[in-house]
XYZ file of C-alpha atoms in Angstrom:
207
model
C -16.007 -24.491 5.581
C -14.109 -24.679 8.889
C -10.235 -24.334 8.548
C -7.187 -25.061 10.311
C -5.095 -22.117 11.384
C -1.386 -21.961 11.176
C 0.115 -19.345 13.571
C 3.598 -18.265 12.193
C 5.851 -18.065 15.237
C 9.178 -19.353 14.107
C 10.944 -16.143 12.733
C 14.000 -14.419 13.980
C 12.392 -11.235 14.758
C 15.572 -9.283 14.106
C 13.976 -5.949 13.482
C 12.753 -5.996 17.185
C 16.222 -6.027 18.419
C 15.046 -7.706 21.633
C 16.613 -10.568 23.553
C 13.112 -11.794 23.917
C 11.447 -14.035 21.272
C 9.002 -11.810 19.428
C 5.912 -13.915 19.964
C 6.595 -13.778 23.781
C 6.847 -9.981 24.127
C 4.541 -8.888 26.785
C 1.674 -6.588 26.021
C -0.292 -5.747 29.063
C 1.057 -8.566 30.981
C 0.316 -11.210 28.130
C 2.687 -12.574 25.591
C 1.747 -11.159 22.149
C 0.981 -14.511 20.601
C -1.620 -15.167 23.197
C -3.871 -12.441 21.703
C -3.647 -14.244 18.376
C -4.324 -17.632 19.962
C -7.299 -16.167 21.966
C -8.872 -14.635 18.708
C -8.524 -17.840 16.852
C -10.184 -19.691 19.678
C -12.978 -17.056 19.520
C -13.573 -17.587 15.774
C -16.417 -19.778 14.842
C -14.781 -20.970 11.689
C -11.515 -22.145 13.026
C -11.585 -25.957 14.043
C -7.808 -26.317 14.980
C -4.824 -24.131 15.728
C -1.265 -25.223 14.904
C 1.657 -23.104 15.928
C 4.669 -23.148 13.830
C 7.993 -22.741 15.627
C 11.557 -23.143 14.773
C 15.184 -23.360 16.262
C 14.859 -19.532 16.559
C 11.889 -19.787 19.015
C 12.431 -22.524 21.497
C 10.865 -20.626 24.358
C 7.717 -20.096 22.425
C 7.513 -23.738 21.704
C 7.735 -24.498 25.354
C 5.325 -21.841 26.220
C 2.707 -23.390 23.950
C 2.228 -26.249 26.249
C 0.327 -23.803 28.483
C -2.252 -23.050 25.822
C -2.987 -26.523 24.668
C -2.481 -26.041 21.028
C -0.581 -28.320 18.578
C 2.981 -27.236 17.765
C 5.004 -28.036 14.596
C 8.691 -27.375 14.525
C 9.687 -26.120 10.990
C 13.209 -25.528 9.465
C 13.201 -21.768 10.303
C 14.322 -20.738 6.783
C 11.787 -18.033 6.097
C 8.092 -17.324 6.515
C 6.948 -18.820 3.060
C 9.242 -21.806 3.183
C 8.138 -22.795 6.554
C 4.392 -22.280 5.690
C 4.759 -24.556 2.681
C 6.739 -27.044 4.714
C 3.907 -27.350 7.235
C 1.183 -27.679 4.648
C 2.955 -30.486 2.722
C 4.014 -32.246 5.961
C 0.447 -32.179 7.455
C -1.181 -32.690 4.037
C -3.588 -29.727 4.663
C -6.259 -28.477 2.434
C -7.702 -24.945 2.962
C -5.852 -23.133 5.657
C -5.705 -19.826 7.343
C -2.046 -18.451 7.944
C -1.646 -15.732 10.428
C 1.366 -14.036 11.958
C 1.969 -14.178 15.761
C 2.355 -10.411 15.822
C -1.216 -9.265 15.600
C -2.268 -8.311 19.077
C -5.563 -6.505 18.092
C -6.948 -9.199 16.022
C -10.380 -10.590 17.080
C -12.405 -13.761 16.331
C -15.141 -11.857 14.345
C -12.501 -10.496 11.926
C -11.036 -13.937 11.344
C -14.518 -15.278 10.543
C -15.161 -12.473 8.055
C -11.841 -13.214 6.208
C -12.609 -16.905 6.154
C -16.140 -16.078 4.722
C -14.674 -13.622 2.075
C -12.293 -16.424 0.920
C -15.296 -18.783 0.530
C -17.034 -16.359 -1.618
C -14.342 -15.301 -3.650
C -13.702 -18.749 -5.261
C -9.901 -18.278 -5.663
C -7.304 -20.619 -4.240
C -5.453 -17.953 -2.383
C -6.194 -14.687 -0.447
C -4.201 -11.996 1.053
C -5.334 -9.570 3.576
C -3.844 -6.095 2.960
C -4.244 -2.682 4.664
C -3.924 0.860 3.365
C -0.395 2.316 3.952
C -2.256 5.615 5.171
C -3.737 3.704 8.139
C -0.330 2.390 9.379
C 1.139 5.719 9.093
C -1.689 7.502 10.868
C -1.105 4.945 13.793
C 2.509 5.700 13.908
C 3.555 2.241 12.585
C 6.533 1.740 10.553
C 6.299 0.907 6.804
C 8.634 -1.468 5.157
C 8.868 -0.307 1.588
C 9.813 -3.755 0.263
C 6.227 -4.902 0.768
C 4.329 -1.954 -0.329
C 2.134 -2.385 -3.533
C -0.738 -0.672 -5.350
C -4.113 -2.156 -5.983
C -7.228 -0.309 -7.169
C -5.532 3.009 -6.799
C -4.453 2.426 -3.121
C -1.078 1.857 -1.737
C -1.077 -1.313 0.468
C 0.888 -3.579 2.765
C 0.220 -7.109 3.696
C -1.381 -7.531 7.016
C 0.092 -10.934 7.824
C -3.082 -12.919 7.283
C -3.480 -15.243 4.271
C -5.588 -18.222 3.113
C -4.520 -20.945 0.664
C -5.828 -24.164 -0.715
C -2.937 -26.309 0.421
C -3.724 -28.926 -2.274
C -2.467 -26.403 -4.758
C 0.688 -25.284 -2.948
C 2.964 -26.736 -5.673
C 1.070 -25.278 -8.724
C 3.283 -22.153 -8.881
C 1.774 -18.563 -8.549
C -1.862 -19.005 -7.683
C -4.713 -16.635 -8.603
C -5.011 -14.513 -5.376
C -7.755 -12.451 -4.005
C -6.610 -9.241 -2.262
C -8.853 -8.348 0.645
C -8.568 -4.733 1.575
C -9.385 -4.154 5.308
C -9.234 -0.573 6.812
C -9.816 -1.897 10.281
C -7.143 -0.591 12.772
C -7.119 -3.906 14.499
C -5.830 -5.630 11.398
C -3.312 -2.889 10.506
C -1.441 -3.207 13.882
C 1.390 -5.868 13.434
C 4.463 -5.517 15.580
C 7.891 -5.658 13.787
C 9.983 -3.010 15.352
C 10.426 -1.171 18.710
C 8.582 1.683 17.230
C 5.605 -0.395 16.407
C 5.476 -1.471 19.913
C 5.651 1.871 21.237
C 2.750 3.030 18.977
C 0.741 0.033 20.080
C 1.283 0.935 23.823
C 0.095 4.576 22.935
C -2.937 3.126 21.270
C -3.756 0.901 24.176
C -3.827 4.114 26.505
C -6.427 5.705 24.410
C -10.050 4.639 25.482
C -11.177 2.735 22.489
C -12.801 -0.635 21.309
C -9.341 -2.408 21.733
């Protein structure tokens, strides 16, 4: 199964407190969204990339011309609304949904997520990471998103899969894929997250 990837890049990014649109924040001279696009292009199981923008991210929409990816403008209401809007408008089947703020993500990780989704047989999948990993890396924790599963406190990683054909069926049976990989745990929502990432990048590692 090869899937279409929706890159969520239409949010306001208010927690960053930056004048720059969050997907375009530079990390080592590259806009953050470029790392996500590069990873999706590396992934063997992704057949098409569609970047979802909105009225909140006009510069991001313009920048995407450079990367030769499909762009869809959404209402910019919120993450879930815009995701559903795109799936319905494009009449999509099984899709990967990924935030534009995961600069350490890699193609092989995305392929593993897709393969797990295939095996689990459920219509939806959420990738989650242990809270302790984000704390260890110096990343902020939004208590509104913390939940407990199999005795572990977790937070969503900003990567999901869903069967778009079932998007209007209410709450779907969802697989929770727990990943302890630091590259999945690093998503950038606040200035402190960005500082923590910069510190990580200065340490000789696999990043």
